[in-house]
Amino acid sequence: MITVTDLKKSFGSLEVIKGITATIKKGEIITIIGPSGTGKSTFLRALNMLDPPTGGSVEFEGKNLTDKKTDINEVRKRMGMVFQSFNLFSHMSVLDNLCVGQTKLLGVSRLEAEKTARELLSTVGLAEKANAYPDELSGGQKQRAAIARCLSMKPDIMLFDEPTSALDPTMVGEVTSVIKRLAQSGMTMAIVTHEMEFARNVSTRVIYMDEGGIYEEGPPEVIFGSPARDKTRAFINRVKSYRYEIISENYDFIEMMNNLIRFCEANALSKANAYKAQLTIEELANIMPKSEPSEISLSFPENQSLFTVTARYGGENLNILDDKDNKDKRDKMEAAIIKGGADSVTHMNDGQNYLTVTWKSK
Ligand code: ADP
Ligand code: MG
């Protein structure tokens, strides 16, 4: 569907894309990941000439888009684009937002356009919002309406530029599930995203961008499971962590848990992983000795494949999850809860105790 050959893009003296050669086939779902500033948006915008390339060529359905004779507006009708910020017309109802392109650009009758619009609104779960105005919708609803509006033009490919990054964490899921459903329907898509779980689940191919080009690409199992190159590996394994220092027996338990919940939300942990993290930390905090400053932490790599909770506490060699060290009956029960949900529990002492509980992503 798209053939990109030695694509280059500079802004003044800043060379952002130094030569990308790639193809996108019909039915592929390509996610584009990588650190910010590596030209992911620029690449996507070069595909439909929103950022005209400074070198190389883009061919779409056999037409050379870099050729001056190509009518780019005709081509753009076939390539839908969804941005980070929901570009709905604020003075029009949701229904009108979905009809205007069809009637004005595709020459569809109003009656026909409304029929298509209502069908699309119901596929994105917004049937009852047809008459609402954009500012009456939540961020997630706006983005779903923007996706439906794009689909109303019956594009051959959809380009998404970080479609969930302007959303409240609680609304990310409703947008990613609409995109997942589109993927299942066979739509060809290129998606720039920071949601690694989503990228892993939805893609047929992942492109990791760095150093002004495609640094590594491959199937999601390979890119997220065993990438071949250093920078990809470093990006995938970037560790995120939450730490809380417990300074005394009377530490602020509510603050610790609240901050943890917010951290889980901000990183879009699945419900199962967030629940397990919260339960493990809550139970560990209950039974660990708090006679000396101690710390509890949660960490996981960017791809959220493995979760680690570590409790550090002072004193003599003591494994609080070991039955023979654990005299209190209630503590035994809490230890059993933690061990029951873990894939591994390790303990070491080097003057302080480090108890590490891990589980693979649920
Ligand atoms: P990403 O989407 O990977 O975060 P971008 O494609 O947005 O990266 O940007 C890549 C680089 O190009 C950045 O250094 C950015 O500042 C620069 N850039 C992007 N758009 C423009 C522009 N219109 N004018 C000048 N520089 C730009
Ligand atoms: Mg970007």
XYZ file of N, CA and C in Angstrom, residues 26-288:
789
model
N -1.132 -3.949 2.758
C -2.543 -3.949 3.129
C -2.766 -4.914 4.299
N -3.495 -4.446 5.311
C -3.818 -5.303 6.455
C -2.776 -5.294 7.560
N -1.627 -4.661 7.325
C -0.607 -4.620 8.386
C -1.001 -3.613 9.465
N -0.612 -3.922 10.683
C -0.797 -2.972 11.781
C 0.587 -2.702 12.341
N 1.093 -1.517 11.986
C 2.461 -1.191 12.348
C 2.455 -0.206 13.489
N 3.152 -0.527 14.557
C 3.301 0.476 15.605
C 4.726 1.012 15.535
N 4.825 2.307 15.801
C 6.111 2.984 15.746
C 6.416 3.476 17.155
N 7.508 2.978 17.700
C 7.878 3.341 19.069
C 9.280 3.952 19.061
N 9.651 4.524 20.191
C 10.994 5.091 20.297
C 10.990 6.312 21.194
N 12.168 6.756 21.613
C 12.265 7.926 22.493
C 11.658 9.153 21.819
N 11.278 10.166 22.603
C 10.683 11.335 21.960
C 11.771 12.152 21.265
N 11.356 12.808 20.190
C 12.303 13.611 19.415
C 13.042 12.825 18.348
N 12.683 11.566 18.147
C 13.403 10.768 17.150
C 12.733 10.803 15.778
N 11.681 11.617 15.633
C 11.103 11.803 14.301
C 9.920 10.900 13.979
N 9.294 10.336 15.006
C 8.156 9.444 14.758
C 6.985 10.210 14.131
N 6.650 11.370 14.741
C 5.554 12.177 14.189
C 5.912 12.680 12.802
N 7.158 13.118 12.652
C 7.600 13.641 11.354
C 7.466 12.568 10.274
N 7.837 11.357 10.608
C 7.730 10.249 9.649
C 6.270 10.031 9.239
N 5.391 9.979 10.254
C 3.969 9.757 9.973
C 3.411 10.882 9.106
N 3.807 12.121 9.444
C 3.306 13.289 8.702
C 3.899 13.382 7.300
N 5.062 12.744 7.111
C 5.657 12.721 5.769
C 4.891 11.756 4.871
N 4.269 10.744 5.490
C 3.550 9.750 4.680
C 2.388 10.374 3.928
N 1.734 11.381 4.549
C 0.640 12.034 3.808
C 0.977 13.481 3.435
N 2.277 13.766 3.431
C 2.781 15.061 2.953
C 2.368 16.242 3.826
N 1.943 15.976 5.079
C 1.705 17.099 5.990
C 3.041 17.764 6.290
N 4.092 16.958 6.348
C 5.471 17.446 6.440
C 6.174 16.946 5.185
N 6.137 17.726 4.103
C 6.717 17.224 2.852
C 8.187 16.851 3.034
N 8.565 15.661 2.577
C 9.946 15.211 2.750
C 10.929 16.109 1.997
N 12.164 16.147 2.466
C 13.191 16.910 1.757
C 14.028 15.996 0.867
N 13.730 14.710 0.895
C 14.441 13.780 0.016
C 13.724 12.454 -0.023
N 13.987 11.687 -1.062
C 13.389 10.368 -1.177
C 11.956 10.439 -1.680
N 11.265 9.308 -1.647
C 9.906 9.309 -2.177
C 8.953 8.465 -1.347
N 7.670 8.813 -1.463
C 6.600 8.049 -0.825
C 5.622 7.668 -1.924
N 5.369 6.387 -2.062
C 4.393 5.927 -3.029
C 3.214 5.347 -2.283
N 2.006 5.755 -2.675
C 0.805 5.250 -2.018
C -0.144 4.726 -3.084
N -0.519 3.478 -2.987
C -1.381 2.835 -3.978
C -0.926 3.162 -5.397
N 0.377 3.078 -5.598
C 0.933 3.249 -6.944
C 1.182 4.689 -7.357
N 0.733 5.660 -6.526
C 0.974 7.060 -6.890
C 2.177 7.605 -6.138
N 3.030 8.307 -6.838
C 4.167 8.949 -6.191
C 3.722 10.279 -5.589
N 3.671 10.318 -4.250
C 3.130 11.519 -3.583
C 4.075 12.697 -3.649
N 5.354 12.413 -3.862
C 6.319 13.503 -3.926
C 6.325 14.148 -5.314
N 5.580 13.543 -6.240
C 5.450 14.104 -7.584
C 4.471 15.288 -7.536
N 4.905 16.429 -8.052
C 4.084 17.652 -8.013
C 2.716 17.474 -8.690
N 2.661 16.560 -9.656
C 1.429 16.384 -10.427
C 0.352 15.596 -9.646
N 0.774 14.934 -8.548
C -0.192 14.147 -7.788
C -1.100 15.074 -6.977
N -2.417 14.839 -7.068
C -3.361 15.643 -6.293
C -3.386 15.120 -4.856
N -2.671 15.834 -3.991
C -2.467 15.346 -2.626
C -3.777 15.322 -1.828
N -4.703 16.231 -2.172
C -5.977 16.225 -1.448
C -6.796 14.967 -1.729
N -6.724 14.487 -2.962
C -7.377 13.223 -3.306
C -6.800 12.082 -2.471
N -5.459 12.104 -2.372
C -4.753 11.041 -1.653
C -5.097 11.072 -0.161
N -5.152 12.274 0.405
C -5.409 12.396 1.843
C -6.776 11.844 2.250
N -7.733 11.891 1.310
C -9.043 11.298 1.606
C -8.919 9.805 1.896
N -7.916 9.182 1.295
C -7.735 7.731 1.451
C -6.882 7.387 2.666
N -6.234 8.426 3.269
C -5.376 8.210 4.439
C -5.952 9.001 5.606
N -6.575 8.295 6.550
C -7.116 9.004 7.708
C -6.007 9.280 8.704
N -6.100 10.400 9.410
C -5.078 10.656 10.432
C -5.734 11.106 11.732
N -5.330 10.471 12.825
C -5.843 10.832 14.146
C -4.670 11.342 14.968
N -4.857 12.523 15.553
C -3.783 13.171 16.294
C -3.973 12.978 17.794
N -2.961 13.434 18.514
C -2.984 13.389 19.971
C -4.160 14.192 20.528
N -4.324 15.401 19.977
C -5.443 16.216 20.446
C -6.561 16.070 19.437
N -7.726 15.834 19.956
C -8.881 15.431 19.171
C -9.334 16.597 18.303
N -9.098 16.502 17.003
C -9.417 17.647 16.152
C -10.854 17.620 15.655
N -11.802 17.771 16.578
C -13.208 17.839 16.154
C -13.574 19.306 15.931
N -14.559 19.550 15.077
C -15.057 20.922 14.918
C -15.964 21.216 16.111
N -15.571 22.223 16.899
C -16.262 22.422 18.170
C -17.656 23.024 17.997
N -17.888 23.693 16.844
C -19.191 24.336 16.648
C -20.202 23.396 16.004
N -19.822 22.133 15.816
C -20.738 21.172 15.181
C -21.030 20.028 16.125
N -22.249 19.483 16.010
C -22.578 18.292 16.799
C -21.676 17.147 16.336
N -21.618 16.108 17.160
C -20.819 14.937 16.806
C -21.295 14.374 15.469
N -22.611 14.292 15.294
C -23.161 13.749 14.047
C -22.690 14.583 12.845
N -22.782 15.911 12.987
C -22.349 16.776 11.881
C -20.853 16.635 11.609
N -20.061 16.460 12.682
C -18.632 16.233 12.500
C -18.386 15.023 11.604
N -19.238 14.020 11.749
C -19.055 12.796 10.968
C -19.684 12.882 9.574
N -20.530 13.885 9.356
C -21.203 13.996 8.052
C -20.502 14.959 7.116
N -19.862 15.985 7.681
C -19.384 17.088 6.849
C -18.383 16.650 5.781
N -17.441 15.804 6.148
C -16.456 15.339 5.168
C -17.107 14.502 4.082
N -18.031 13.658 4.502
C -18.707 12.786 3.534
C -19.485 13.600 2.496
N -20.258 14.609 2.962
C -21.078 15.373 2.019
C -20.225 16.345 1.204
N -19.275 17.019 1.880
C -18.490 18.043 1.176
C -17.399 17.451 0.283
N -16.727 16.420 0.779
C -15.561 15.917 0.040
C -15.840 14.652 -0.772
N -16.776 13.834 -0.283
C -17.043 12.594 -1.019
C -18.311 12.687 -1.873
N -19.086 13.780 -1.694
C -20.297 13.951 -2.483
C -21.417 12.987 -2.121
N -21.401 12.517 -0.867
C -22.448 11.609 -0.400
C -23.675 12.441 -0.001
N -24.881 11.915 -0.198
C -26.073 12.660 0.214
C -26.140 12.735 1.735
N -26.826 13.758 2.252
C -26.935 13.938 3.698
C -27.557 12.710 4.353
N -28.560 12.165 3.713
C -29.260 11.005 4.267
C -28.308 9.814 4.430
N -27.566 9.573 3.350
C -26.599 8.467 3.334
C -25.486 8.719 4.367
N -25.020 9.974 4.430
C -23.933 10.344 5.347
C -24.358 10.110 6.796
N -25.607 10.477 7.103
C -26.103 10.288 8.474
C -26.188 8.823 8.834
N -26.589 8.031 7.868
C -26.711 6.594 8.109
C -25.331 6.020 8.459
N -24.331 6.359 7.637
C -22.955 5.901 7.899
C -22.471 6.423 9.254
N -22.739 7.712 9.519
C -22.274 8.334 10.761
C -22.851 7.607 11.979
N -24.128 7.305 11.932
C -24.765 6.636 13.084
C -24.221 5.221 13.283
N -23.974 4.543 12.164
C -23.392 3.194 12.285
C -22.014 3.262 12.938
N -21.207 4.227 12.466
C -19.847 4.347 13.009
C -19.882 4.750 14.477
N -20.794 5.671 14.819
C -20.882 6.087 16.220
C -21.226 4.896 17.093
N -22.076 4.014 16.587
C -22.386 2.883 17.454
C -21.214 1.898 17.526
N -20.416 1.788 16.479
C -19.254 0.885 16.623
C -18.215 1.435 17.601
N -18.156 2.760 17.788
C -17.201 3.275 18.784
C -17.890 3.576 20.124
N -19.120 3.093 20.277
C -19.816 3.215 21.559
C -20.397 4.585 21.838
N -20.629 5.390 20.790
C -21.104 6.756 21.031
C -22.471 7.027 20.389
N -23.246 5.961 20.171
C -24.538 6.133 19.501
C -25.380 7.226 20.163
N -25.348 7.275 21.484
C -26.232 8.238 22.157
C -25.650 9.647 22.218
N -24.446 9.832 21.683
C -23.834 11.167 21.712
C -23.946 11.887 20.371
N -24.723 11.346 19.444
C -24.812 11.924 18.097
C -25.107 13.419 18.133
N -25.987 13.838 19.031
C -26.384 15.246 19.048
C -25.591 16.102 20.028
N -24.639 15.479 20.727
C -23.834 16.250 21.682
C -22.798 17.076 20.919
N -22.280 18.120 21.588
C -21.187 18.904 21.021
C -19.883 18.411 21.637
N -18.763 18.585 20.912
C -17.490 18.062 21.407
C -17.185 18.429 22.867
N -17.484 19.670 23.269
C -17.104 20.021 24.642
C -17.998 19.378 25.709
N -19.001 18.628 25.264
C -19.800 17.877 26.237
C -19.273 16.447 26.410
N -18.206 16.128 25.680
C -17.657 14.768 25.742
C -16.396 14.720 26.601
N -16.116 13.549 27.164
C -14.844 13.348 27.867
C -13.740 13.212 26.815
N -12.499 13.272 27.251
C -11.371 13.133 26.332
C -11.427 11.831 25.543
N -11.749 10.752 26.247
C -11.807 9.446 25.584
C -12.920 9.398 24.545
N -14.061 10.023 24.882
C -15.178 10.063 23.934
C -14.830 10.924 22.721
N -14.163 12.062 22.976
C -13.751 12.928 21.857
C -12.849 12.158 20.901
N -11.897 11.423 21.481
C -10.959 10.714 20.610
C -11.678 9.595 19.847
N -12.652 8.941 20.474
C -13.405 7.912 19.754
C -14.222 8.558 18.633
N -14.780 9.754 18.903
C -15.532 10.461 17.854
C -14.588 10.856 16.712
N -13.373 11.269 17.067
C -12.399 11.667 16.030
C -12.037 10.453 15.159
N -11.930 9.297 15.784
C -11.636 8.073 15.021
C -12.814 7.754 14.094
N -14.034 7.870 14.636
C -15.220 7.592 13.818
C -15.306 8.579 12.648
N -14.953 9.835 12.910
C -15.004 10.815 11.827
C -14.016 10.445 10.716
N -12.842 10.024 11.120
C -11.846 9.565 10.151
C -12.400 8.400 9.325
N -13.042 7.453 10.021
C -13.565 6.266 9.328
C -14.695 6.621 8.363
N -15.397 7.727 8.658
C -16.519 8.113 7.799
C -16.045 8.426 6.381
N -14.765 8.715 6.231
C -14.208 9.001 4.905
C -13.781 7.720 4.190
N -14.050 6.584 4.824
C -13.686 5.271 4.256
C -12.243 5.221 3.758
N -11.303 5.506 4.665
C -9.893 5.521 4.251
C -9.372 4.105 4.008
N -8.283 4.009 3.275
C -7.634 2.712 3.055
C -6.612 2.424 4.144
N -6.127 3.506 4.774
C -5.163 3.341 5.870
C -5.453 4.401 6.921
N -5.207 4.059 8.181
C -5.363 5.035 9.260
C -3.994 5.261 9.895
N -3.653 6.529 10.072
C -2.412 6.888 10.742
C -2.777 7.495 12.096
N -2.173 6.983 13.142
C -2.460 7.496 14.483
C -1.176 8.060 15.079
N -1.213 9.309 15.538
C -0.038 9.866 16.207
C -0.318 10.018 17.697
N 0.181 9.099 18.471
C -0.032 9.077 19.926
C -1.479 9.366 20.303
N -2.393 8.510 19.865
C -3.815 8.803 20.054
C -4.268 8.815 21.516
N -3.442 8.275 22.424
C -3.889 8.239 23.826
C -3.066 9.130 24.743
N -2.071 9.848 24.194
C -1.165 10.497 25.145
C -1.719 11.796 25.739
N -2.822 12.334 25.183
C -3.409 13.521 25.821
C -4.533 13.124 26.775
N -4.719 11.821 26.954
C -5.872 11.366 27.736
C -5.527 11.130 29.192
N -6.519 11.317 30.017
C -6.457 10.896 31.392
C -6.202 9.377 31.392
N -5.299 8.888 32.267
C -4.982 7.453 32.239
C -6.214 6.537 32.271
N -7.263 6.972 32.965
C -8.443 6.113 33.067
C -9.163 5.961 31.720
N -8.840 6.810 30.737
C -9.566 6.770 29.462
C -8.758 6.142 28.327
N -7.530 5.759 28.646
C -6.677 5.187 27.607
C -7.306 3.913 27.034
N -7.809 3.078 27.928
C -8.338 1.773 27.526
C -9.487 1.839 26.534
N -10.390 2.813 26.705
C -11.547 2.884 25.801
C -11.108 3.226 24.376
N -10.020 3.993 24.255
C -9.525 4.347 22.917
C -8.706 3.191 22.328
N -7.834 2.588 23.145
C -7.059 1.465 22.600
C -7.976 0.306 22.217
N -9.086 0.112 22.953
C -9.923 -1.020 22.539
C -10.660 -0.742 21.235
N -10.999 0.522 20.978
C -11.597 0.855 19.678
C -10.566 0.595 18.561
N -9.314 0.963 18.803
C -8.274 0.742 17.779
C -8.031 -0.762 17.587
N -8.056 -1.503 18.693
C -7.881 -2.962 18.577
C -8.981 -3.577 17.723
N -10.210 -3.086 17.934
C -11.317 -3.636 17.149
C -11.179 -3.307 15.667
N -10.705 -2.091 15.399
C -10.426 -1.706 14.012
C -9.390 -2.635 13.391
N -8.387 -2.968 14.202
C -7.332 -3.868 13.728
C -7.941 -5.220 13.353
N -8.840 -5.700 14.194
C -9.463 -6.998 13.913
C -10.315 -6.957 12.645
N -10.832 -5.760 12.328
C -11.674 -5.653 11.137
C -10.834 -5.597 9.859
N -9.507 -5.576 10.018
C -8.646 -5.654 8.836
C -8.128 -4.317 8.325
N -8.427 -3.243 9.048
C -7.944 -1.918 8.635
C -6.410 -1.882 8.674
N -5.808 -1.302 7.664
C -4.358 -1.095 7.647
C -4.051 0.129 8.515
N -3.058 0.010 9.395
C -2.806 1.126 10.307
C -1.319 1.304 10.605
N -0.941 2.559 10.817
C 0.380 2.873 11.362
C 0.124 3.722 12.603
N 0.641 3.281 13.723
C 0.312 3.911 15.003
C 1.582 4.272 15.768
N 1.770 5.563 16.028
C 2.854 5.971 16.931
C 2.283 5.921 18.339
N 2.934 5.203 19.224
C 2.377 5.088 20.570
C 3.454 4.907 21.629
N 3.112 5.325 22.861
C 3.970 5.072 24.020
C 3.399 3.957 24.875
N 2.248 3.439 24.467
C 1.615 2.370 25.255
C 2.197 1.039 24.811
N 3.149 0.543 25.590
C 3.897 -0.634 25.155
C 3.052 -1.916 25.160
N 2.197 -2.068 26.143
C 1.334 -3.252 26.188
C 0.428 -3.289 24.960
N -0.126 -2.121 24.669
C -1.004 -1.973 23.512
C -0.234 -2.297 22.228
N 0.962 -1.723 22.083
C 1.770 -1.964 20.883
C 2.043 -3.456 20.734
N 2.355 -4.070 21.845
C 2.668 -5.494 21.812
C 1.461 -6.323 21.365
N 0.284 -5.930 21.841
C -0.921 -6.721 21.533
C -1.480 -6.472 20.148
N -1.370 -5.240 19.673
C -2.120 -4.886 18.464
C -1.311 -5.069 17.175
N 0.026 -5.005 17.276
C 0.828 -4.900 16.042
C 1.050 -6.208 15.315
N 1.174 -6.085 13.988
C 1.739 -7.194 13.226
C 3.243 -6.961 13.074
N 3.652 -5.689 13.184
C 5.069 -5.358 13.070
C 5.341 -4.111 13.904
N 6.496 -4.081 14.535
C 6.880 -2.928 15.347
C 8.124 -2.286 14.742
N 8.072 -0.968 14.617
C 9.246 -0.229 14.147
C 9.783 0.575 15.323
N 11.045 0.358 15.662
C 11.683 1.172 16.698
C 12.515 2.234 15.996
N 12.186 3.497 16.242
C 12.914 4.589 15.591
C 13.944 5.209 16.512
N 15.111 5.442 15.981
C 16.186 6.101 16.728
C 17.256 6.507 15.722
N 18.100 7.413 16.088
C 19.212 7.847 15.233
C 18.750 8.259 13.837
N 17.566 8.891 13.756
C 17.119 9.432 12.480
C 16.593 8.416 11.489
N 16.216 7.251 11.981
C 15.681 6.273 11.045
C 15.078 5.075 11.754
N 14.855 4.022 10.969
C 14.379 2.768 11.556
C 15.605 2.066 12.117
N 15.664 1.992 13.424
C 16.837 1.411 14.079
C 16.694 -0.107 14.135
N 15.459 -0.548 14.359
C 15.180 -1.989 14.366
C 13.694 -2.188 14.115
N 13.353 -3.229 13.373
C 11.933 -3.547 13.219
C 11.753 -5.044 13.227
N 10.536 -5.460 13.570
C 10.285 -6.899 13.610
C 8.936 -7.175 14.221
N 8.601 -8.459 14.337
C 7.334 -8.813 14.972
C 7.368 -8.424 16.455
N 6.205 -8.146 17.036
C 6.189 -7.679 18.426
C 6.880 -8.631 19.401
N 6.765 -9.946 19.172
C 7.406 -10.907 20.090
C 8.916 -10.673 20.122
N 9.483 -10.335 18.956
C 10.930 -10.162 18.889
C 11.337 -8.801 19.465
N 10.655 -7.744 19.030
C 11.036 -6.409 19.495
C 10.852 -6.275 21.007
N 9.757 -6.815 21.534
C 9.541 -6.703 22.980
C 10.163 -7.852 23.766
N 10.390 -8.977 23.084
C 10.899 -10.147 23.795
C 12.410 -10.241 23.744
N 12.991 -10.162 22.551
C 14.441 -10.292 22.446
C 14.972 -9.439 21.296
N 14.949 -8.103 21.491
C 15.455 -7.227 20.438
C 16.935 -7.477 20.201
N 17.359 -7.249 18.948
C 18.734 -7.583 18.574
C 19.710 -6.467 18.926
N 19.234 -5.209 18.914
C 20.200 -4.116 19.044
C 20.114 -3.383 20.376
N 21.244 -2.799 20.759
C 21.400 -2.178 22.081
C 20.343 -1.147 22.456
N 20.122 -0.184 21.553
C 19.220 0.909 21.930
C 17.785 0.421 22.057
N 17.407 -0.545 21.222
C 16.060 -1.101 21.333
C 15.916 -1.771 22.697
N 16.927 -2.567 23.027
C 16.894 -3.286 24.298
C 16.809 -2.293 25.461
N 17.632 -1.251 25.392
C 17.632 -0.261 26.472
C 16.263 0.406 26.588
N 15.652 0.691 25.441
C 14.344 1.358 25.461
C 13.274 0.437 26.059
N 13.273 -0.796 25.596
C 12.285 -1.770 26.070
C 12.459 -2.050 27.560
N 13.710 -2.032 28.014
C 13.979 -2.396 29.406
C 14.055 -1.216 30.368
N 13.790 -0.014 29.839
C 13.799 1.135 30.761
C 12.951 0.804 31.977
N 13.549 0.989 33.121
C 12.836 0.578 34.324
C 12.100 1.759 34.942
N 10.871 1.522 35.286
C 10.103 2.541 35.997
C 9.959 2.064 37.433
N 10.093 2.991 38.370
C 9.914 2.504 39.735
C 9.237 3.509 40.651
N 8.603 2.935 41.647
C 7.943 3.691 42.700
C 8.613 3.278 44.005
N 9.020 4.271 44.792
C 9.654 3.956 46.074
C 8.949 4.687 47.188
N 8.882 4.048 48.340
C 8.348 4.747 49.497
C 9.199 4.404 50.700
N 9.689 5.440 51.366
C 10.521 5.218 52.535
C 9.651 5.204 53.784
N 9.828 4.170 54.553
C 9.055 4.048 55.796
C 9.971 4.463 56.936
N 9.684 5.640 57.524
C 10.639 6.160 58.502
C 10.334 5.778 59.944
N 9.106 5.339 60.193
C 8.834 4.895 61.557
C 7.595 4.021 61.558
N 7.326 3.453 62.685
C 6.130 2.639 62.894
C 4.868 3.423 62.514
N 4.915 4.749 62.726
C 3.728 5.583 62.465
C 3.751 6.276 61.108
N 4.350 5.600 60.135
C 4.431 6.202 58.794
C 3.029 6.372 58.212
N 2.961 7.192 57.173
C 1.655 7.517 56.582
C 1.266 6.453 55.544
N 0.594 5.430 56.030
C 0.205 4.302 55.179
C -0.695 4.752 54.022
N -1.601 5.684 54.333
C -2.553 6.131 53.296
C -1.828 6.857 52.174
N -0.859 7.676 52.547
C -0.075 8.378 51.523
C 0.681 7.373 50.648
N 1.289 6.383 51.292
C 2.045 5.382 50.539
C 1.148 4.690 49.506
N -0.036 4.281 49.934
C -0.932 3.551 49.031
C -1.511 4.462 47.955
N -1.863 5.690 48.349
C -2.420 6.625 47.356
C -1.427 6.952 46.259
N -0.176 7.214 46.657
C 0.850 7.513 45.659
C 1.084 6.314 44.747
N 1.010 5.139 45.353
C 1.190 3.919 44.562
C 0.069 3.770 43.526
N -1.156 4.020 43.955
C -2.297 3.908 43.031
C -2.140 4.902 41.884
N -1.724 6.123 42.228
C -1.534 7.126 41.166
C -0.418 6.725 40.206
N 0.647 6.146 40.764
C 1.761 5.681 39.930
C 1.276 4.580 38.963
N 0.478 3.666 39.475
C -0.046 2.578 38.625
C -0.918 3.157 37.519
N -1.733 4.143 37.857
C -2.605 4.761 36.851
C -1.786 5.491 35.797
N -0.804 6.265 36.264
C -0.006 7.072 35.331
C 0.751 6.187 34.347
N 1.073 4.959 34.767
C 1.804 4.064 33.875
C 0.895 3.056 33.190
N -0.420 3.273 33.326
C -1.412 2.431 32.654
C -1.181 0.942 32.886
N -0.950 0.589 34.155
C -0.836 -0.835 34.477
C -2.187 -1.508 34.284
N -2.162 -2.769 33.892
C -3.430 -3.498 33.784
C -4.025 -3.598 35.190
N -5.332 -3.805 35.257
C -6.008 -3.940 36.555
C -5.365 -5.045 37.383
N -5.084 -6.178 36.727
C -4.541 -7.332 37.447
C -3.173 -7.007 38.048
N -2.305 -6.348 37.279
C -0.970 -6.029 37.787
C -1.017 -4.945 38.863
N -1.881 -3.959 38.665
C -2.002 -2.890 39.655
C -2.523 -3.466 40.972
N -3.493 -4.370 40.872
C -4.074 -4.973 42.071
C -3.017 -5.786 42.811
N -2.256 -6.556 42.042
C -1.230 -7.395 42.659
C -0.147 -6.542 43.316
N 0.237 -5.458 42.657
C 1.247 -4.561 43.218
C 0.742 -3.971 44.531
N -0.507 -3.537 44.515
C -1.059 -2.894 45.710
C -1.203 -3.896 46.857
N -1.672 -5.086 46.529
C -1.844 -6.109 47.557
C -0.492 -6.521 48.148
N 0.481 -6.750 47.277
C 1.802 -7.197 47.747
C 2.431 -6.138 48.645
N 2.353 -4.889 48.220
C 2.968 -3.821 49.012
C 2.233 -3.626 50.332
N 0.926 -3.685 50.275
C 0.144 -3.515 51.507
C 0.481 -4.608 52.531
N 0.511 -5.856 52.065
C 0.777 -6.970 52.991
C 2.216 -6.950 53.499
N 3.160 -6.644 52.584
C 4.569 -6.577 53.017
C 4.768 -5.472 54.039
N 4.150 -4.321 53.769
C 4.307 -3.191 54.695
C 3.757 -3.559 56.076
N 2.711 -4.378 56.092
C 2.144 -4.790 57.379
C 3.109 -5.626 58.200
N 3.803 -6.547 57.524
C 4.590 -7.496 58.326
C 6.079 -7.161 58.427
N 6.562 -6.208 57.609
C 8.004 -5.950 57.723
C 8.322 -5.143 58.981
